[in-house]
JSON list of C-alpha atoms in Angstrom, two decimals:
[
{"chain": "A", "resi": 1, "resn": "GLN", "atom": "CA", "xyz": [6.05, -11.28, -4.05]},
{"chain": "A", "resi": 2, "resn": "SER", "atom": "CA", "xyz": [2.44, -11.22, -5.94]},
{"chain": "A", "resi": 3, "resn": "LYS", "atom": "CA", "xyz": [0.34, -14.00, -5.94]},
{"chain": "A", "resi": 4, "resn": "SER", "atom": "CA", "xyz": [-2.00, -15.12, -8.28]},
{"chain": "A", "resi": 5, "resn": "GLN", "atom": "CA", "xyz": [-5.60, -15.18, -7.65]},
{"chain": "A", "resi": 6, "resn": "GLU", "atom": "CA", "xyz": [-6.53, -18.75, -7.80]},
{"chain": "A", "resi": 7, "resn": "SER", "atom": "CA", "xyz": [-3.92, -18.57, -3.85]},
{"chain": "A", "resi": 8, "resn": "ILE", "atom": "CA", "xyz": [-5.66, -15.54, -2.27]},
{"chain": "A", "resi": 9, "resn": "THR", "atom": "CA", "xyz": [-6.65, -17.43, 0.54]},
{"chain": "A", "resi": 10, "resn": "GLY", "atom": "CA", "xyz": [-7.95, -14.47, 3.21]},
{"chain": "A", "resi": 11, "resn": "LYS", "atom": "CA", "xyz": [-9.82, -11.04, 2.02]},
{"chain": "A", "resi": 12, "resn": "GLN", "atom": "CA", "xyz": [-9.21, -8.39, -0.80]},
{"chain": "A", "resi": 13, "resn": "VAL", "atom": "CA", "xyz": [-9.40, -4.80, -0.13]},
{"chain": "A", "resi": 14, "resn": "LEU", "atom": "CA", "xyz": [-9.28, -2.20, -2.63]},
{"chain": "A", "resi": 15, "resn": "VAL", "atom": "CA", "xyz": [-8.01, 1.54, -2.30]},
{"chain": "A", "resi": 16, "resn": "LEU", "atom": "CA", "xyz": [-8.52, 5.07, -4.36]},
{"chain": "A", "resi": 17, "resn": "ARG", "atom": "CA", "xyz": [-6.56, 7.66, -2.66]},
{"chain": "A", "resi": 18, "resn": "PHE", "atom": "CA", "xyz": [-7.34, 10.75, -3.98]},
{"chain": "A", "resi": 19, "resn": "GLU", "atom": "CA", "xyz": [-3.94, 12.39, -3.76]},
{"chain": "A", "resi": 20, "resn": "ASP", "atom": "CA", "xyz": [-5.82, 16.08, -4.35]},
{"chain": "A", "resi": 21, "resn": "ALA", "atom": "CA", "xyz": [-8.98, 16.18, -2.63]},
{"chain": "A", "resi": 22, "resn": "ALA", "atom": "CA", "xyz": [-8.69, 19.41, -0.81]},
{"chain": "A", "resi": 23, "resn": "TYR", "atom": "CA", "xyz": [-12.50, 21.10, -0.05]},
{"chain": "A", "resi": 24, "resn": "ARG", "atom": "CA", "xyz": [-13.29, 23.49, -3.38]},
{"chain": "A", "resi": 25, "resn": "THR", "atom": "CA", "xyz": [-8.83, 23.61, -4.50]},
{"chain": "A", "resi": 26, "resn": "GLY", "atom": "CA", "xyz": [-8.67, 20.47, -4.83]},
{"chain": "A", "resi": 27, "resn": "LYS", "atom": "CA", "xyz": [-8.17, 19.05, -8.18]},
{"chain": "A", "resi": 28, "resn": "LEU", "atom": "CA", "xyz": [-9.94, 16.06, -8.20]},
{"chain": "A", "resi": 29, "resn": "THR", "atom": "CA", "xyz": [-12.92, 16.12, -5.46]},
{"chain": "A", "resi": 30, "resn": "PRO", "atom": "CA", "xyz": [-14.84, 12.81, -4.79]},
{"chain": "A", "resi": 31, "resn": "ILE", "atom": "CA", "xyz": [-18.06, 13.19, -2.99]},
{"chain": "A", "resi": 32, "resn": "PRO", "atom": "CA", "xyz": [-20.29, 10.23, -0.86]},
{"chain": "A", "resi": 33, "resn": "VAL", "atom": "CA", "xyz": [-23.99, 11.15, -2.44]},
{"chain": "A", "resi": 34, "resn": "ASP", "atom": "CA", "xyz": [-24.80, 11.07, 1.40]},
{"chain": "A", "resi": 35, "resn": "ASP", "atom": "CA", "xyz": [-22.92, 13.90, 0.96]},
{"chain": "A", "resi": 36, "resn": "LEU", "atom": "CA", "xyz": [-25.00, 15.78, -1.27]},
{"chain": "A", "resi": 37, "resn": "PRO", "atom": "CA", "xyz": [-28.67, 16.50, -1.34]},
{"chain": "A", "resi": 38, "resn": "PRO", "atom": "CA", "xyz": [-30.87, 16.44, -4.13]},
{"chain": "A", "resi": 39, "resn": "GLU", "atom": "CA", "xyz": [-31.01, 20.08, -4.41]},
{"chain": "A", "resi": 40, "resn": "ARG", "atom": "CA", "xyz": [-26.93, 20.85, -4.43]},
{"chain": "A", "resi": 41, "resn": "MET", "atom": "CA", "xyz": [-26.23, 18.00, -7.20]},
{"chain": "A", "resi": 42, "resn": "THR", "atom": "CA", "xyz": [-25.37, 20.43, -9.83]},
{"chain": "A", "resi": 43, "resn": "ASN", "atom": "CA", "xyz": [-21.51, 20.60, -11.57]},
{"chain": "A", "resi": 44, "resn": "THR", "atom": "CA", "xyz": [-20.56, 23.39, -10.13]},
{"chain": "A", "resi": 45, "resn": "ILE", "atom": "CA", "xyz": [-17.90, 23.15, -6.54]},
{"chain": "A", "resi": 46, "resn": "GLN", "atom": "CA", "xyz": [-19.43, 26.33, -5.47]},
{"chain": "A", "resi": 47, "resn": "ALA", "atom": "CA", "xyz": [-22.91, 24.37, -5.13]},
{"chain": "A", "resi": 48, "resn": "SER", "atom": "CA", "xyz": [-21.76, 21.77, -3.30]},
{"chain": "A", "resi": 49, "resn": "PRO", "atom": "CA", "xyz": [-21.39, 21.34, 1.07]},
{"chain": "A", "resi": 50, "resn": "GLU", "atom": "CA", "xyz": [-18.52, 21.28, 3.10]},
{"chain": "A", "resi": 51, "resn": "PRO", "atom": "CA", "xyz": [-17.06, 17.69, 3.18]},
{"chain": "A", "resi": 52, "resn": "SER", "atom": "CA", "xyz": [-18.90, 15.63, 5.76]},
{"chain": "A", "resi": 53, "resn": "SER", "atom": "CA", "xyz": [-16.78, 14.91, 8.93]},
{"chain": "A", "resi": 54, "resn": "GLN", "atom": "CA", "xyz": [-18.50, 11.59, 8.67]},
{"chain": "A", "resi": 55, "resn": "GLU", "atom": "CA", "xyz": [-16.38, 8.53, 7.93]},
{"chain": "A", "resi": 56, "resn": "VAL", "atom": "CA", "xyz": [-16.73, 4.94, 7.42]},
{"chain": "A", "resi": 57, "resn": "GLN", "atom": "CA", "xyz": [-13.62, 2.83, 8.94]},
{"chain": "A", "resi": 58, "resn": "ARG", "atom": "CA", "xyz": [-12.33, 0.28, 6.55]},
{"chain": "A", "resi": 59, "resn": "SER", "atom": "CA", "xyz": [-13.24, -2.34, 9.42]},
{"chain": "A", "resi": 60, "resn": "ALA", "atom": "CA", "xyz": [-16.52, -1.07, 9.82]},
{"chain": "A", "resi": 61, "resn": "ALA", "atom": "CA", "xyz": [-17.12, -1.74, 6.00]},
{"chain": "A", "resi": 62, "resn": "LEU", "atom": "CA", "xyz": [-21.03, -0.99, 4.85]},
{"chain": "A", "resi": 63, "resn": "GLN", "atom": "CA", "xyz": [-22.10, -3.50, 1.99]},
{"chain": "A", "resi": 64, "resn": "ARG", "atom": "CA", "xyz": [-24.87, -0.13, 2.01]},
{"chain": "A", "resi": 65, "resn": "GLU", "atom": "CA", "xyz": [-21.85, 2.92, 1.27]},
{"chain": "A", "resi": 66, "resn": "CYS", "atom": "CA", "xyz": [-20.79, 1.51, -2.05]},
{"chain": "A", "resi": 67, "resn": "GLY", "atom": "CA", "xyz": [-23.82, 2.76, -3.44]},
{"chain": "A", "resi": 68, "resn": "ASN", "atom": "CA", "xyz": [-22.94, 5.87, -1.08]},
{"chain": "A", "resi": 69, "resn": "LEU", "atom": "CA", "xyz": [-19.61, 5.40, -2.91]},
{"chain": "A", "resi": 70, "resn": "PHE", "atom": "CA", "xyz": [-19.72, 4.77, -6.01]},
{"chain": "A", "resi": 71, "resn": "ALA", "atom": "CA", "xyz": [-22.52, 5.28, -9.23]},
{"chain": "A", "resi": 72, "resn": "GLU", "atom": "CA", "xyz": [-20.49, 2.34, -11.44]},
{"chain": "A", "resi": 73, "resn": "LEU", "atom": "CA", "xyz": [-18.73, -0.91, -10.42]},
{"chain": "A", "resi": 74, "resn": "TRP", "atom": "CA", "xyz": [-17.95, -2.61, -14.48]},
{"chain": "A", "resi": 75, "resn": "SER", "atom": "CA", "xyz": [-15.40, -5.65, -15.74]},
{"chain": "A", "resi": 76, "resn": "ASP", "atom": "CA", "xyz": [-15.70, -7.48, -18.28]},
{"chain": "A", "resi": 77, "resn": "ALA", "atom": "CA", "xyz": [-14.66, -10.16, -15.96]},
{"chain": "A", "resi": 78, "resn": "ASP", "atom": "CA", "xyz": [-16.60, -13.79, -16.11]},
{"chain": "A", "resi": 79, "resn": "GLY", "atom": "CA", "xyz": [-19.84, -12.69, -13.75]},
{"chain": "A", "resi": 80, "resn": "GLY", "atom": "CA", "xyz": [-18.51, -9.11, -13.66]},
{"chain": "A", "resi": 81, "resn": "PHE", "atom": "CA", "xyz": [-17.71, -6.72, -10.71]},
{"chain": "A", "resi": 82, "resn": "PRO", "atom": "CA", "xyz": [-17.17, -8.99, -8.13]},
{"chain": "A", "resi": 83, "resn": "GLN", "atom": "CA", "xyz": [-19.96, -8.04, -4.76]},
{"chain": "A", "resi": 84, "resn": "PRO", "atom": "CA", "xyz": [-17.69, -6.53, -2.87]},
{"chain": "A", "resi": 85, "resn": "ASP", "atom": "CA", "xyz": [-18.18, -7.50, 0.59]},
{"chain": "A", "resi": 86, "resn": "GLY", "atom": "CA", "xyz": [-18.34, -3.85, 2.31]},
{"chain": "A", "resi": 87, "resn": "CYS", "atom": "CA", "xyz": [-17.62, -0.19, 0.81]},
{"chain": "A", "resi": 88, "resn": "PHE", "atom": "CA", "xyz": [-15.35, 2.56, 2.99]},
{"chain": "A", "resi": 89, "resn": "TYR", "atom": "CA", "xyz": [-14.08, 5.86, 2.84]},
{"chain": "A", "resi": 90, "resn": "SER", "atom": "CA", "xyz": [-11.77, 8.19, 5.29]},
{"chain": "A", "resi": 91, "resn": "ARG", "atom": "CA", "xyz": [-12.70, 12.24, 5.42]},
{"chain": "A", "resi": 92, "resn": "GLU", "atom": "CA", "xyz": [-10.45, 14.65, 4.40]},
{"chain": "A", "resi": 93, "resn": "TYR", "atom": "CA", "xyz": [-7.06, 14.23, 5.55]},
{"chain": "A", "resi": 94, "resn": "ALA", "atom": "CA", "xyz": [-3.98, 16.54, 5.18]},
{"chain": "A", "resi": 95, "resn": "SER", "atom": "CA", "xyz": [0.10, 15.22, 4.63]},
{"chain": "A", "resi": 96, "resn": "GLY", "atom": "CA", "xyz": [2.32, 18.44, 4.09]},
{"chain": "A", "resi": 97, "resn": "THR", "atom": "CA", "xyz": [1.01, 20.13, 1.31]},
{"chain": "A", "resi": 98, "resn": "LYS", "atom": "CA", "xyz": [-1.35, 17.28, -0.19]},
{"chain": "A", "resi": 99, "resn": "THR", "atom": "CA", "xyz": [-5.48, 16.36, 1.12]},
{"chain": "A", "resi": 100, "resn": "PHE", "atom": "CA", "xyz": [-5.83, 12.81, 0.90]},
{"chain": "A", "resi": 101, "resn": "ARG", "atom": "CA", "xyz": [-9.18, 10.91, 0.84]},
{"chain": "A", "resi": 102, "resn": "ASP", "atom": "CA", "xyz": [-9.93, 7.50, 0.30]},
{"chain": "A", "resi": 103, "resn": "LEU", "atom": "CA", "xyz": [-12.17, 5.18, -1.10]},
{"chain": "A", "resi": 104, "resn": "GLY", "atom": "CA", "xyz": [-12.88, 1.55, -0.32]},
{"chain": "A", "resi": 105, "resn": "LEU", "atom": "CA", "xyz": [-14.45, -1.80, -1.37]},
{"chain": "A", "resi": 106, "resn": "VAL", "atom": "CA", "xyz": [-13.13, -4.77, 0.90]},
{"chain": "A", "resi": 107, "resn": "PHE", "atom": "CA", "xyz": [-14.22, -8.39, -0.63]},
{"chain": "A", "resi": 108, "resn": "GLN", "atom": "CA", "xyz": [-14.70, -11.44, 0.69]},
{"chain": "A", "resi": 109, "resn": "GLU", "atom": "CA", "xyz": [-12.12, -14.50, 0.48]},
{"chain": "A", "resi": 110, "resn": "LYS", "atom": "CA", "xyz": [-12.17, -16.22, -3.01]},
{"chain": "A", "resi": 111, "resn": "ASN", "atom": "CA", "xyz": [-14.55, -13.09, -4.37]},
{"chain": "A", "resi": 112, "resn": "GLY", "atom": "CA", "xyz": [-12.01, -10.33, -5.24]},
{"chain": "A", "resi": 113, "resn": "LEU", "atom": "CA", "xyz": [-10.77, -8.28, -8.20]},
{"chain": "A", "resi": 114, "resn": "ARG", "atom": "CA", "xyz": [-8.98, -11.54, -10.95]},
{"chain": "A", "resi": 115, "resn": "PRO", "atom": "CA", "xyz": [-5.74, -10.90, -13.39]},
{"chain": "A", "resi": 116, "resn": "GLY", "atom": "CA", "xyz": [-6.43, -10.24, -16.47]},
{"chain": "A", "resi": 117, "resn": "ALA", "atom": "CA", "xyz": [-10.00, -8.76, -16.25]},
{"chain": "A", "resi": 118, "resn": "THR", "atom": "CA", "xyz": [-10.82, -4.89, -17.11]},
{"chain": "A", "resi": 119, "resn": "TYR", "atom": "CA", "xyz": [-12.40, -2.95, -14.28]},
{"chain": "A", "resi": 120, "resn": "GLU", "atom": "CA", "xyz": [-14.61, 0.28, -14.42]},
{"chain": "A", "resi": 121, "resn": "ILE", "atom": "CA", "xyz": [-15.37, 1.74, -11.92]},
{"chain": "A", "resi": 122, "resn": "VAL", "atom": "CA", "xyz": [-17.49, 5.55, -12.18]},
{"chain": "A", "resi": 123, "resn": "ILE", "atom": "CA", "xyz": [-17.62, 7.42, -8.29]},
{"chain": "A", "resi": 124, "resn": "HIS", "atom": "CA", "xyz": [-19.53, 11.92, -7.95]},
{"chain": "A", "resi": 125, "resn": "ALA", "atom": "CA", "xyz": [-16.15, 13.61, -7.42]},
{"chain": "A", "resi": 126, "resn": "PHE", "atom": "CA", "xyz": [-15.25, 17.74, -8.32]},
{"chain": "A", "resi": 127, "resn": "GLN", "atom": "CA", "xyz": [-13.19, 18.51, -10.60]},
{"chain": "A", "resi": 128, "resn": "GLN", "atom": "CA", "xyz": [-10.40, 21.08, -11.24]},
{"chain": "A", "resi": 129, "resn": "GLU", "atom": "CA", "xyz": [-8.74, 22.23, -13.98]},
{"chain": "A", "resi": 130, "resn": "ILE", "atom": "CA", "xyz": [-5.70, 18.64, -14.88]},
{"chain": "A", "resi": 131, "resn": "ALA", "atom": "CA", "xyz": [-3.09, 19.10, -16.79]},
{"chain": "A", "resi": 132, "resn": "VAL", "atom": "CA", "xyz": [-2.11, 16.06, -18.22]},
{"chain": "A", "resi": 133, "resn": "ASN", "atom": "CA", "xyz": [0.57, 15.20, -15.56]},
{"chain": "A", "resi": 134, "resn": "ASP", "atom": "CA", "xyz": [-1.36, 15.79, -12.35]},
{"chain": "A", "resi": 135, "resn": "HIS", "atom": "CA", "xyz": [-0.79, 12.45, -10.55]},
{"chain": "A", "resi": 136, "resn": "LEU", "atom": "CA", "xyz": [-4.77, 12.61, -8.52]},
{"chain": "A", "resi": 137, "resn": "VAL", "atom": "CA", "xyz": [-4.86, 8.94, -7.91]},
{"chain": "A", "resi": 138, "resn": "THR", "atom": "CA", "xyz": [-2.95, 5.79, -5.78]},
{"chain": "A", "resi": 139, "resn": "VAL", "atom": "CA", "xyz": [-4.93, 2.74, -6.58]},
{"chain": "A", "resi": 140, "resn": "TRP", "atom": "CA", "xyz": [-3.33, -0.24, -4.61]},
{"chain": "A", "resi": 141, "resn": "ILE", "atom": "CA", "xyz": [-4.89, -4.29, -3.74]},
{"chain": "A", "resi": 142, "resn": "HIS", "atom": "CA", "xyz": [-4.28, -5.52, -0.24]},
{"chain": "A", "resi": 143, "resn": "GLY", "atom": "CA", "xyz": [-4.95, -9.09, -0.62]},
{"chain": "A", "resi": 144, "resn": "ASP", "atom": "CA", "xyz": [-5.23, -12.39, 1.91]},
{"chain": "A", "resi": 145, "resn": "CYS", "atom": "CA", "xyz": [-6.17, -10.48, 4.69]},
{"chain": "A", "resi": 146, "resn": "THR", "atom": "CA", "xyz": [-6.70, -12.74, 7.27]},
{"chain": "A", "resi": 147, "resn": "SER", "atom": "CA", "xyz": [-9.41, -10.65, 8.45]},
{"chain": "A", "resi": 148, "resn": "GLN", "atom": "CA", "xyz": [-10.93, -7.22, 8.20]},
{"chain": "A", "resi": 149, "resn": "TRP", "atom": "CA", "xyz": [-8.50, -5.25, 9.98]},
{"chain": "A", "resi": 150, "resn": "ALA", "atom": "CA", "xyz": [-4.98, -7.29, 8.10]},
{"chain": "A", "resi": 151, "resn": "CYS", "atom": "CA", "xyz": [-4.62, -5.25, 5.37]}
]
């Protein structure tokens, strides 16, 4: 059963899972800004660095990581896009033939995404050829989290 924004009492966590994120071969590979030294910020995958072995786990989400992961956050909601309490990202990980990478935002109680609003998120990424029906990103939100570890 889905809860409305007004009844959520805990934190919210928004997760973007990139479904085909293998380094150099993935169709859409998110790249944290810290993984891109200024001399390598070009539009060619050949210039990209190896993926970072670092990660920021959800339980250690930091507000300063939001600027590392997201170039722009926008919303038409009153007050704009809610300020995240922290952001996190995973290393690349594989399951079967797919390679994934997660990016996420953690919102404080009653400061999350609102029903009926439009949200836009801009990230840094490398893109390969994409077909119309390719499934590249799954987005979900965990609500009513009683702690940063409960989601």
